[in-house]
mmCIF file of C-alpha atoms in Angstrom:
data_model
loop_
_atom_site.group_PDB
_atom_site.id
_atom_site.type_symbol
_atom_site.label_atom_id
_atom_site.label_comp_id
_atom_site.label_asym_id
_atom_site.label_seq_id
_atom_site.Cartn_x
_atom_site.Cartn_y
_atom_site.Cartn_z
ATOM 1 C CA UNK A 1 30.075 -74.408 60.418
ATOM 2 C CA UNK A 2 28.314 -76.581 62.944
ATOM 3 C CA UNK A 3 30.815 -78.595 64.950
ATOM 4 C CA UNK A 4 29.426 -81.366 67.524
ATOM 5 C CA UNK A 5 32.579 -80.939 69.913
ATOM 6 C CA UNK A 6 32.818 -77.304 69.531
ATOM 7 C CA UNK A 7 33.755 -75.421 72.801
ATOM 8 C CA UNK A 8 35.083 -79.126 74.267
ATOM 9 C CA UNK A 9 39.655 -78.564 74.747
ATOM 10 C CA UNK A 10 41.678 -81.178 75.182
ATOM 11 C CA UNK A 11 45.298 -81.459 76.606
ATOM 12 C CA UNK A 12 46.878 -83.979 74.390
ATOM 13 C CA UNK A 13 50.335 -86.063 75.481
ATOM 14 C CA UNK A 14 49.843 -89.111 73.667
ATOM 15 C CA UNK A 15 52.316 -89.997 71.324
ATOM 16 C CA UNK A 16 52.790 -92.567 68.274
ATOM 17 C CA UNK A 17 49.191 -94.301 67.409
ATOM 18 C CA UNK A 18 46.475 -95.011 69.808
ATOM 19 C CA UNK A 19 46.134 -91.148 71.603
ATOM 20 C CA UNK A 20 46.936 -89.578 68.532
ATOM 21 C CA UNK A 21 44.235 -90.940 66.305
ATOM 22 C CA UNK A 22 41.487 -90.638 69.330
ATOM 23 C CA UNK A 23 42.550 -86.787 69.767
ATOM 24 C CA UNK A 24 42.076 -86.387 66.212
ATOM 25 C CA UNK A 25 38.649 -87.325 65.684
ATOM 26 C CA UNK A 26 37.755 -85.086 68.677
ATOM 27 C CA UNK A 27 39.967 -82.486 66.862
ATOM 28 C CA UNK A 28 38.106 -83.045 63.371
ATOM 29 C CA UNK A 29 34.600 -82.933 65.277
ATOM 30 C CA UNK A 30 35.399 -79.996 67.043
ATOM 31 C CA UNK A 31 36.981 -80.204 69.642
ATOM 32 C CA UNK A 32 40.459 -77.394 70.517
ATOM 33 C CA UNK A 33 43.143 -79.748 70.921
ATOM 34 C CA UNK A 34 46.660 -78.817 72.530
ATOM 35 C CA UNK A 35 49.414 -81.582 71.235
ATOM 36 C CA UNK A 36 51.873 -81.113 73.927
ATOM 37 C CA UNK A 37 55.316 -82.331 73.175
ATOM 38 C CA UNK A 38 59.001 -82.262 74.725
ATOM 39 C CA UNK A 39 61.570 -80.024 72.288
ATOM 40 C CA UNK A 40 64.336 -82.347 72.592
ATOM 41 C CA UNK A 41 62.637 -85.637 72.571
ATOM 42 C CA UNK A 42 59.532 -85.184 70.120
ATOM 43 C CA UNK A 43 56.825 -87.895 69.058
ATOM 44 C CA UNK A 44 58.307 -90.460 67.139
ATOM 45 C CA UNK A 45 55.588 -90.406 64.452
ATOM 46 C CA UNK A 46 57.308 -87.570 63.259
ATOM 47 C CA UNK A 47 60.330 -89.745 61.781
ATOM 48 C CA UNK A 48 58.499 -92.147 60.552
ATOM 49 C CA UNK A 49 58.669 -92.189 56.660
ATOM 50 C CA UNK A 50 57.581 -91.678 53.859
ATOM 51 C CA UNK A 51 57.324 -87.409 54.071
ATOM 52 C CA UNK A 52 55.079 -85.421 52.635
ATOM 53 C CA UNK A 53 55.468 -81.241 52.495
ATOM 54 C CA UNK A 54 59.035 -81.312 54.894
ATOM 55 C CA UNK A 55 56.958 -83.831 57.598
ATOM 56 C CA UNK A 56 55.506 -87.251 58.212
ATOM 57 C CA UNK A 57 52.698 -88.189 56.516
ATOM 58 C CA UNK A 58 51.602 -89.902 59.427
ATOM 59 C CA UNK A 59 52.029 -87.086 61.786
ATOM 60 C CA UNK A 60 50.215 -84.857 59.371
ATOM 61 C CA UNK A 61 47.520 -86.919 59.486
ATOM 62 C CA UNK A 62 47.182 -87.827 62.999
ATOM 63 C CA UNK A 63 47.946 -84.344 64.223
ATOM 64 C CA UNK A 64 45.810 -82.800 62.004
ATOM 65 C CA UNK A 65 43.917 -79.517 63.593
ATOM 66 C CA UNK A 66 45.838 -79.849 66.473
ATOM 67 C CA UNK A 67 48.386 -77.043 67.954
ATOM 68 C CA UNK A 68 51.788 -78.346 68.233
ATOM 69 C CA UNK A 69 52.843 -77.165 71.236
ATOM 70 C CA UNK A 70 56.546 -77.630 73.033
ATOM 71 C CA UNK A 71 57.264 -78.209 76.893
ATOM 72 C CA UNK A 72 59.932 -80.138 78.918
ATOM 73 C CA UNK A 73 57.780 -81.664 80.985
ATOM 74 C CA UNK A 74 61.145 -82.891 83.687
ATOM 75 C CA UNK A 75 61.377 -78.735 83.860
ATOM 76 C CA UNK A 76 59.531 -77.740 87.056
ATOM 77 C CA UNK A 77 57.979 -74.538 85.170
ATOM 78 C CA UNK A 78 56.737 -76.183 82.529
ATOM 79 C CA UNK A 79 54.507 -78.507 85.280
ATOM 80 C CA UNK A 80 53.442 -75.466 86.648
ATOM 81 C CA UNK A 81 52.572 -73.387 83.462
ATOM 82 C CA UNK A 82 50.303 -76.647 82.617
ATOM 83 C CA UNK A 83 49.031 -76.777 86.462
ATOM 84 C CA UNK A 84 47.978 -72.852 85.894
ATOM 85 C CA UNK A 85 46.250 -73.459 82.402
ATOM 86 C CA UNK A 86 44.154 -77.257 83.443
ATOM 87 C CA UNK A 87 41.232 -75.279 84.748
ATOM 88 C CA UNK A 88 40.914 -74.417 81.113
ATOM 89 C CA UNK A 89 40.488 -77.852 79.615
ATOM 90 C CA UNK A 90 37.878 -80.354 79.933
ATOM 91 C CA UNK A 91 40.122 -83.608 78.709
ATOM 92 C CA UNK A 92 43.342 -84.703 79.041
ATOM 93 C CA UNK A 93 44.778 -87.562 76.879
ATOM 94 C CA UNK A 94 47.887 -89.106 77.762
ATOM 95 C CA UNK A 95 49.770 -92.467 76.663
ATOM 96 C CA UNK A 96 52.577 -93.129 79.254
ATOM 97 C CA UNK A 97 53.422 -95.879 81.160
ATOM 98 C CA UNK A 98 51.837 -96.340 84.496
ATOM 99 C CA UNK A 99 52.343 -94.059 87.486
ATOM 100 C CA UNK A 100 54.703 -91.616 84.630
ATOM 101 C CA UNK A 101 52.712 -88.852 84.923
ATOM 102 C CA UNK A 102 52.657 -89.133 88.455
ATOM 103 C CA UNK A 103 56.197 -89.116 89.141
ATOM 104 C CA UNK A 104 55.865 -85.835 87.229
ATOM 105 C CA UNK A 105 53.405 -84.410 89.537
ATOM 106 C CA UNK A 106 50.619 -84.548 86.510
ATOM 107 C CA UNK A 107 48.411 -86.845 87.421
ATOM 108 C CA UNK A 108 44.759 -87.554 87.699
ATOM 109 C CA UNK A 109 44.554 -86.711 91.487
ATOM 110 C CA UNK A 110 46.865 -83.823 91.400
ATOM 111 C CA UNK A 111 45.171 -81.982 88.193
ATOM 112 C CA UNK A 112 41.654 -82.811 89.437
ATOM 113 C CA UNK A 113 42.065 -80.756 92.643
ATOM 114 C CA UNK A 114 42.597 -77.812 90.521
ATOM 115 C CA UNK A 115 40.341 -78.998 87.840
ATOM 116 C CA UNK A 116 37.391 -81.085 89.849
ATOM 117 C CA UNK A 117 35.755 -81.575 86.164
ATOM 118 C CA UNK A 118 38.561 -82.274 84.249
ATOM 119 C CA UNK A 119 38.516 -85.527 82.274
ATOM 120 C CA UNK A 120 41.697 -87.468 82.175
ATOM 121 C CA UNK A 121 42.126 -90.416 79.766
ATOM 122 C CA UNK A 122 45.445 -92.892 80.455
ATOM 123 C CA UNK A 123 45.824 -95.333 77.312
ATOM 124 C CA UNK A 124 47.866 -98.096 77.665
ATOM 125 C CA UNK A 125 48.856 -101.433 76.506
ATOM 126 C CA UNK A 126 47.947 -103.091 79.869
ATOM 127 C CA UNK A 127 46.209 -100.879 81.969
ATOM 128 C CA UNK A 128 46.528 -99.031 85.685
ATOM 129 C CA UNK A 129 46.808 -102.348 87.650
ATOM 130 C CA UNK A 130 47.538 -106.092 87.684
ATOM 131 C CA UNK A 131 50.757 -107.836 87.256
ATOM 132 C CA UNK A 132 51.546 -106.549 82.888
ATOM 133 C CA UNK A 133 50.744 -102.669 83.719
ATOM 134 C CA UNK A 134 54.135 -102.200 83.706
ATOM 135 C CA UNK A 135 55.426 -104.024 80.725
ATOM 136 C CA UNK A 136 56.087 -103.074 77.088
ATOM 137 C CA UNK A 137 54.308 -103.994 73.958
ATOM 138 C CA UNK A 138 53.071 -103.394 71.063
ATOM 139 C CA UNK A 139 49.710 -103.967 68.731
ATOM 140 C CA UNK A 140 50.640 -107.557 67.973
ATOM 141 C CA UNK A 141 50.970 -108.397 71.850
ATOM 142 C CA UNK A 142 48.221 -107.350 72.467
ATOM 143 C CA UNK A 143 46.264 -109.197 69.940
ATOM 144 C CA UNK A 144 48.030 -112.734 70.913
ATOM 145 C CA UNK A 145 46.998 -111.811 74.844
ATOM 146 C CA UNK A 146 44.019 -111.056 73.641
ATOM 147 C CA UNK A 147 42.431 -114.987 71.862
ATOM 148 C CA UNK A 148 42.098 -112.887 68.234
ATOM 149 C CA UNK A 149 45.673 -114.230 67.121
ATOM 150 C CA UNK A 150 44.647 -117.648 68.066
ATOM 151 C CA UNK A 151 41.558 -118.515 66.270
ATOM 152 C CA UNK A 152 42.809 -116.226 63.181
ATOM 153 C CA UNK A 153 44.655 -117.241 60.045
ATOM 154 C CA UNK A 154 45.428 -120.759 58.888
ATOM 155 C CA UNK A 155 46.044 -123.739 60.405
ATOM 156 C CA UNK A 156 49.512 -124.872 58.368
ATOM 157 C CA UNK A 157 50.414 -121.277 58.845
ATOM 158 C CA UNK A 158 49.682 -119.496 61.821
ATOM 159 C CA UNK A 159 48.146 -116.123 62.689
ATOM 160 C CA UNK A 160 48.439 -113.298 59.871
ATOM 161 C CA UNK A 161 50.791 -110.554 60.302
ATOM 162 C CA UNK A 162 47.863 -108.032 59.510
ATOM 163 C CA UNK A 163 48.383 -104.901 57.379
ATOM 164 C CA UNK A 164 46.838 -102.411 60.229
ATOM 165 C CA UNK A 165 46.985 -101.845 63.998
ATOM 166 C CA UNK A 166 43.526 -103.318 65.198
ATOM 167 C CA UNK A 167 44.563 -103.559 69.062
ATOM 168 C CA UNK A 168 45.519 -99.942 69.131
ATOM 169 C CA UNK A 169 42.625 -97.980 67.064
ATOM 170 C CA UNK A 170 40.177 -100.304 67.426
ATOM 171 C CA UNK A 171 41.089 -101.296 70.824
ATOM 172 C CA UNK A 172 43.005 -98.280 72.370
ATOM 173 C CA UNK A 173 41.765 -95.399 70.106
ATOM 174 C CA UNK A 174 37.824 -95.609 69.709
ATOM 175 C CA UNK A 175 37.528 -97.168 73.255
ATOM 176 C CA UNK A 176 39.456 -93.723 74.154
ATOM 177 C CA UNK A 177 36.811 -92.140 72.174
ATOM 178 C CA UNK A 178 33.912 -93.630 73.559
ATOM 179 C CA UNK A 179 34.963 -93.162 77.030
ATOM 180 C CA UNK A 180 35.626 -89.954 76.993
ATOM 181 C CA UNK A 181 32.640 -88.643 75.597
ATOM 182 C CA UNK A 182 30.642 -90.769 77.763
ATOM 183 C CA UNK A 183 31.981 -89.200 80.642
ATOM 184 C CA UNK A 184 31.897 -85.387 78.672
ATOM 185 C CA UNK A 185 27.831 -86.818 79.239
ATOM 186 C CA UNK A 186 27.904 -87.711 83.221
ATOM 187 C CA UNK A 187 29.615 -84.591 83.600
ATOM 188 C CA UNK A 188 26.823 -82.553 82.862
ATOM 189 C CA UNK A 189 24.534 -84.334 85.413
ATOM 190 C CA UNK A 190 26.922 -84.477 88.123
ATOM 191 C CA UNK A 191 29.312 -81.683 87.256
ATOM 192 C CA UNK A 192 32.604 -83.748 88.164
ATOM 193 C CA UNK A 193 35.356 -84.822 85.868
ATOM 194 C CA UNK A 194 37.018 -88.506 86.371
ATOM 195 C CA UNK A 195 39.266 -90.810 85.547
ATOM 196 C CA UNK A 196 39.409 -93.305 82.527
ATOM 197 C CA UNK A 197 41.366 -96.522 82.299
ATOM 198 C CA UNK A 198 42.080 -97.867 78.765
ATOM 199 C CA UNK A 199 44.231 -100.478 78.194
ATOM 200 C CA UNK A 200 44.373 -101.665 74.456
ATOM 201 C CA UNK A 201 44.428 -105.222 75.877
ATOM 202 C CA UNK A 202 41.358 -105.280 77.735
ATOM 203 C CA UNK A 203 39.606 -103.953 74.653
ATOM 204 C CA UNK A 204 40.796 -106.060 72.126
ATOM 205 C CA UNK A 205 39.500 -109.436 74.043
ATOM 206 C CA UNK A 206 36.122 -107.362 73.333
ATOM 207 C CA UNK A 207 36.137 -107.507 69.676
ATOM 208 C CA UNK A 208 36.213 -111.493 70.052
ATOM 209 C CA UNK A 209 32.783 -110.784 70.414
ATOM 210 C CA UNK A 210 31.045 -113.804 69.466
ATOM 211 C CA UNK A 211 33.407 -116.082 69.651
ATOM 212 C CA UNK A 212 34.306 -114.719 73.453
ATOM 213 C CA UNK A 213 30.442 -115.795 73.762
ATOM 214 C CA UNK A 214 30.375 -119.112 72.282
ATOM 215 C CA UNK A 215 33.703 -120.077 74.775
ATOM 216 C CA UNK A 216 32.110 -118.475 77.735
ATOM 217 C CA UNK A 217 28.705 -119.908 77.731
ATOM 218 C CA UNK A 218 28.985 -122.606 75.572
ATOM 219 C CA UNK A 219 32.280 -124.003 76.102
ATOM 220 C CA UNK A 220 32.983 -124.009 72.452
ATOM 221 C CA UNK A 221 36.488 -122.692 71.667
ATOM 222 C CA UNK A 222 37.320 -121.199 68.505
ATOM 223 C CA UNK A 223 40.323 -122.202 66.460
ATOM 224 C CA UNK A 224 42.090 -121.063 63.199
ATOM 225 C CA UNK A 225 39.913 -121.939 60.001
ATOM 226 C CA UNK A 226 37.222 -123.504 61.939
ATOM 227 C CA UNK A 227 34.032 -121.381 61.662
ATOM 228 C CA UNK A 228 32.264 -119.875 59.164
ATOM 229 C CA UNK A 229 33.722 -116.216 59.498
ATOM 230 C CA UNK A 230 37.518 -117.404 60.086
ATOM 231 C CA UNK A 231 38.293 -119.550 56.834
ATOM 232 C CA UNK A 232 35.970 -122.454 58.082
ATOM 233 C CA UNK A 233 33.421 -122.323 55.633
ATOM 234 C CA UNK A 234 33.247 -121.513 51.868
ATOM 235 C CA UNK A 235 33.199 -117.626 53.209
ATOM 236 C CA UNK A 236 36.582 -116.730 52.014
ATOM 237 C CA UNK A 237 39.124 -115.346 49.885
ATOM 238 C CA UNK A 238 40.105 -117.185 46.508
ATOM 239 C CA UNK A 239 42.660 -116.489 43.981
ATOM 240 C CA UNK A 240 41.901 -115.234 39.855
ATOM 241 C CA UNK A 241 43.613 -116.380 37.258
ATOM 242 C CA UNK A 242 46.144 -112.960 37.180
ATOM 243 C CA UNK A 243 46.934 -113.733 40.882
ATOM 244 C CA UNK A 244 44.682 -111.561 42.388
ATOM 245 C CA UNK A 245 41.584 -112.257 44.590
ATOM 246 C CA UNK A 246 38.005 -112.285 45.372
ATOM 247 C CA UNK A 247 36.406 -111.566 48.869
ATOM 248 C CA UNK A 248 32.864 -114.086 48.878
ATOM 249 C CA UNK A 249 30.666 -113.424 51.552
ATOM 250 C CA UNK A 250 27.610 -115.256 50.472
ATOM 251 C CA UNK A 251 27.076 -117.016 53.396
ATOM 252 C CA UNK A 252 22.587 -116.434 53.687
ATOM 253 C CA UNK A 253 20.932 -118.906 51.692
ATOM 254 C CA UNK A 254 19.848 -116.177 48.586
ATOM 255 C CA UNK A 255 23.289 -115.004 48.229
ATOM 256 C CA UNK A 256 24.551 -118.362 48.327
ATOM 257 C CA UNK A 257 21.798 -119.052 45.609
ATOM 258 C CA UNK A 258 22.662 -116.708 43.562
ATOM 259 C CA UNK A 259 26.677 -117.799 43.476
ATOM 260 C CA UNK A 260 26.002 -121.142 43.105
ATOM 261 C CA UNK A 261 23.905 -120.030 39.692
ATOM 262 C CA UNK A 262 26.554 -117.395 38.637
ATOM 263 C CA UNK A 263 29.411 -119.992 39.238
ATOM 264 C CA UNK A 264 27.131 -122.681 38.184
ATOM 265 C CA UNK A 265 28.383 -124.896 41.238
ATOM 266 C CA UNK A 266 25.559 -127.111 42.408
ATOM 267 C CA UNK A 267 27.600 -128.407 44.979
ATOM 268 C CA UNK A 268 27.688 -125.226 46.731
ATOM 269 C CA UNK A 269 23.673 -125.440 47.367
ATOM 270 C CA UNK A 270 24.047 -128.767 48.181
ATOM 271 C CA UNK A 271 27.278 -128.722 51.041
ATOM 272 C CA UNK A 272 27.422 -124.979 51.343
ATOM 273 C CA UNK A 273 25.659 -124.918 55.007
ATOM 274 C CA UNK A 274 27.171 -127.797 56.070
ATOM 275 C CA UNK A 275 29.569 -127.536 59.269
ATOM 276 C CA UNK A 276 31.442 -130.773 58.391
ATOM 277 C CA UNK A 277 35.120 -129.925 57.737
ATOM 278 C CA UNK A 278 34.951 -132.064 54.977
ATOM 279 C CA UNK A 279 32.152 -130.600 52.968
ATOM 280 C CA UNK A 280 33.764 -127.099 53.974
ATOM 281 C CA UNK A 281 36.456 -128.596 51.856
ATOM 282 C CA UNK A 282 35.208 -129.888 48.711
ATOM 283 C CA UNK A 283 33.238 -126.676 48.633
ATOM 284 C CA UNK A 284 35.688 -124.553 48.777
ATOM 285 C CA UNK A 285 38.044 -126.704 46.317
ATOM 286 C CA UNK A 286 35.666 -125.933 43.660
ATOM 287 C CA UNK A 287 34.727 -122.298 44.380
ATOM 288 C CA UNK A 288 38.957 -122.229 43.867
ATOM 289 C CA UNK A 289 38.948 -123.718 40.726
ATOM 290 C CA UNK A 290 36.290 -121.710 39.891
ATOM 291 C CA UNK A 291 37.330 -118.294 40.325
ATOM 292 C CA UNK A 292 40.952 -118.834 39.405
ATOM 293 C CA UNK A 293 39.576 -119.710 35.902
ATOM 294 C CA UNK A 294 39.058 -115.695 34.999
ATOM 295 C CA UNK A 295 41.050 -112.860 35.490
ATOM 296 C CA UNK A 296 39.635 -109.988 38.362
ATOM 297 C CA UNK A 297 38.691 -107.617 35.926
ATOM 298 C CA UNK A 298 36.663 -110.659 34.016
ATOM 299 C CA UNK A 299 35.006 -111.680 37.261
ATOM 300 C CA UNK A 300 34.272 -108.085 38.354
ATOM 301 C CA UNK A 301 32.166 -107.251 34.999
ATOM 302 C CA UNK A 302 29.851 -110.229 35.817
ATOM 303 C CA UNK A 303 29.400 -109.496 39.594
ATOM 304 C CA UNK A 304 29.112 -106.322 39.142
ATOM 305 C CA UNK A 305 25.552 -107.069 38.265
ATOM 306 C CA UNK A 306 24.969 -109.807 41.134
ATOM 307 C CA UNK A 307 23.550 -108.488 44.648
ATOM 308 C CA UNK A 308 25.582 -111.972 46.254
ATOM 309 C CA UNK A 309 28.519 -110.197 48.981
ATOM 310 C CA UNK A 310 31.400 -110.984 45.977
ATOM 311 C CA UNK A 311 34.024 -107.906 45.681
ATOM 312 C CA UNK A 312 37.164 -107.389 44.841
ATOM 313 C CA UNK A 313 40.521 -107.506 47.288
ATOM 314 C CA UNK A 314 41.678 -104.280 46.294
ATOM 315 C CA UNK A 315 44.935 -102.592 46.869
ATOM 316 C CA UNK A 316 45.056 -99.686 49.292
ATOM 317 C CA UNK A 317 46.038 -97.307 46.329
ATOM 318 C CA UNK A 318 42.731 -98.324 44.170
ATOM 319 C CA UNK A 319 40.324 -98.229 47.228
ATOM 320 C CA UNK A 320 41.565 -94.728 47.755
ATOM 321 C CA UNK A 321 40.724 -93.663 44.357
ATOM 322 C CA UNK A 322 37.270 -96.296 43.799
ATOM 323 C CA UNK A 323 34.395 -95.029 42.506
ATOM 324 C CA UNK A 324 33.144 -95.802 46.513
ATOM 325 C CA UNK A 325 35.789 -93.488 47.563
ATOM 326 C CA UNK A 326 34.796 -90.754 45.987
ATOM 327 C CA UNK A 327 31.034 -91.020 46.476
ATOM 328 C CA UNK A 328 31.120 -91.584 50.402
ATOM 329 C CA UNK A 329 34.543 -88.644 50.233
ATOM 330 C CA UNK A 330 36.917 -90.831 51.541
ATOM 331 C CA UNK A 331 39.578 -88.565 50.963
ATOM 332 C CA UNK A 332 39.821 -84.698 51.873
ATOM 333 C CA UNK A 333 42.422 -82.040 50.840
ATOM 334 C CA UNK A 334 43.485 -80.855 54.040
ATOM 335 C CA UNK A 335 45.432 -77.298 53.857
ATOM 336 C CA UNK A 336 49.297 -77.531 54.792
ATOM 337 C CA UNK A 337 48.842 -74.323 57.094
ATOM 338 C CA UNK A 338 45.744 -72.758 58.292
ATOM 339 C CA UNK A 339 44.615 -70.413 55.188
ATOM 340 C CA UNK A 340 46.587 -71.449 52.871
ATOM 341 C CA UNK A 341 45.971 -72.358 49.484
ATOM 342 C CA UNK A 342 48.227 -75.643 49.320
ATOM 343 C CA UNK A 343 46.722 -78.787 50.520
ATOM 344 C CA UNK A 344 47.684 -82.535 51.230
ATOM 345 C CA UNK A 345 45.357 -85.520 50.291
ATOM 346 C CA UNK A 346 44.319 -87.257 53.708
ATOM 347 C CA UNK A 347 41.550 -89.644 55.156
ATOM 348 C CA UNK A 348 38.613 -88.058 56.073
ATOM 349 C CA UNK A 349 36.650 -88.579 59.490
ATOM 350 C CA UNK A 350 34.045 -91.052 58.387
ATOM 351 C CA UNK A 351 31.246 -89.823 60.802
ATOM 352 C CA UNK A 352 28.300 -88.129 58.954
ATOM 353 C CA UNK A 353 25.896 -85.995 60.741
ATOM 354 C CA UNK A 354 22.645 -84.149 59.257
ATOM 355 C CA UNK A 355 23.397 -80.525 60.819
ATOM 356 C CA UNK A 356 27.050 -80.848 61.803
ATOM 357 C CA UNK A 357 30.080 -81.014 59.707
ATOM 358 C CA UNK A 358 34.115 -82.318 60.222
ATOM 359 C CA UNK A 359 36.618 -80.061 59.999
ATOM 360 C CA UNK A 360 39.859 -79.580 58.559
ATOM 361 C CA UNK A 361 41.560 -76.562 59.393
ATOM 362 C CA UNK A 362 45.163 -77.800 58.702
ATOM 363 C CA UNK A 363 47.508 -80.561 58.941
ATOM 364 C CA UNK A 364 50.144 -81.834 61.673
ATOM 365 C CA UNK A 365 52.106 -78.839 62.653
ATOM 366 C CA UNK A 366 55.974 -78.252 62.935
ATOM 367 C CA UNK A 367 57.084 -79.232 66.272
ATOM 368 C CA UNK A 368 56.163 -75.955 68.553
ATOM 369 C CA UNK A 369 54.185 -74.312 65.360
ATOM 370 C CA UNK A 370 51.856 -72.863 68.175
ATOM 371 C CA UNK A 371 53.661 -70.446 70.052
ATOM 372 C CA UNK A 372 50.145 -69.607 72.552
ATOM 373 C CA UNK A 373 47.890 -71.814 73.708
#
């Protein structure tokens, strides 16, 4: 098999969510990672339930491919068995608080005089420096620090409590990504290793994206339910008759054509692109009625044959097992231990490449599976 990150090894201590996921896309691409973790005090991810084969599902699937591999890091050995092995490893991956793996004598200067190319990734919730670097928090800090809480959810109701950790993976974890290989690039011009700051925080304001834009340059502040991507307009979710919903994205003027004829709503050509509130309103009103007039299945039969951005809110359960699921492989049977027969359903990497493939050796191991690394 043709891995892109073959030959790349990474010392992983991240823990919980953000490092995790980031090592194991570089894992499933390739890349030899080491999951370094104390014996007495191990990842908490690993008592998370529900459990699946004796173990986490989570940690199965976040540790996947990696070697599980147990050291005390407050035992002066230990620092010096991974001081004697860095010269080894291009990456290291770590999630602690700031100036942590210093006091441990593990830190970007220290390793990098042994290791001048070494690339050393610190992910946090509020970076190396300012006044929060030292604080706690967790995904939904981040996001109200961050503007995306305030201009998302309803007006009467506030910002969503949202079903998946946005501020860590998409903040924390493909930042880490990106940054890392980035600098896996530079290194081959210059042939020095460096530093990388991530702090979930600072990333998350970035996925405001065009709303950060409109405030910055145009002095025009988003708020909750006031645009056309954020509840504003008609582009929305609405409610069938069984209580279930429908995602409409019809927002370009054929789409909105076409659901206007298939809903046979003339009002919706006529007040659809408007940007008064109050047309928003009446427009959405009867898009409400509308839909909650049929059942999902009933609705889904006559979209089905409609090219207009209407699907179905499905449950996490039925997108797993969709017909799209199983053409684009969503899902991969990952063995429980390397060459075995027995496997355990998990996500797969999404990433698709013409000569190269993912890999999936085998899941999260036991704590200290790998007795050599």
């Amino acid at each position: 098999m043709s891995y892109v990150l073959k030959g790349l090894k990474v010392l992983d201590f991240s823990t919980l969510l953000p490092g995790p996921f980031a090592t194991m896309y570089l894992a499933d691409l390739g890349a030899e990672v080491v999951h370094i973790e104390s014996p007495t005090r191990p990842d908490l991810l690993r008592l998370v339930p529900p459990y699946a084969h004796g173990q986490a599902t989570a940690h199965n699937y976040l540790n996947r491919n990696k070697h599980s591999i147990t050291l005390d890091l407050k035992n002066r050995d230990c620092i010096e068995q991974i001081k004697t092995r860095i010269s080894d490893y291009d990456i290291v991956v770590e999630q602690f608080r700031p100036g942590v793996m210093q006091r441990l004598g593990l830190d970007y200067a220290t390793l990098a005089e042994i290791n001048p190319r070494l690339i050393y990734c610190s992910i946090t919730g509020y970076g190396q420096t300012g006044s929060y670097k030292d604080k706690a928090g967790h995904d939904i800090n981040y996001l109200a620090l961050s503007g995306i809480a305030g201009h998302s959810g309803r007006v009467q109701d506030g910002p969503p409590a949202l079903g998946i950790q946005v501020a860590d993976v998409a903040g924390g974890s493909m930042h880490a990504i990106i940054a890392i290989l980035a600098a896996v690039i530079e290194r081959q011009r210059s042939g020095m290793g460096q530093y990388i700051d991530i702090s979930m925080t600072d990333c998350a304001v970035t996925l405001n994206n065009m709303a950060a834009a409109a405030s910055l340059a145009a002095d025009v502040h988003a708020q909750p339910e006031s645009g056309h991507l954020n509840g504003g307009a008609f582009y929305d979710y609405y409610q069938t008759q069984d209580g279930r919903y429908l995602s409409i994205g019809s927002l370009e003027p054929q789409f909105m054509q076409g659901l206007a004829q298939a809903l046979q709503l003339p009002v919706l050509l006529e007040k659809g692109s408007s940007l008064d509130a109050q047309d928003q309103k009446e427009v959405k009103a009867a898009i409400q009625e509308k839909i909650r007039s049929k059942t999902l299945n009933e609705w889904q039969t006559i979209f089905a044959a409609l090219d207009v951005c209407v699907e179905p809110v499905l449950h996490l359960d039925e997108a797993l097992t969709s017909q799209l699921a199983q053409e684009r492989g969503w899902v991969v049977h990952v063995p429980v231990k390397a060459g075995e027969q027995e496997t355990e359903p998990q996500l797969a990497c999404p990433i698709k490449f013409s000569r190269s493939s993912s890999r999936y050796d085998f899941m999260g191991q036991a704590l200290g599976e790998s007795e050599q690394w």
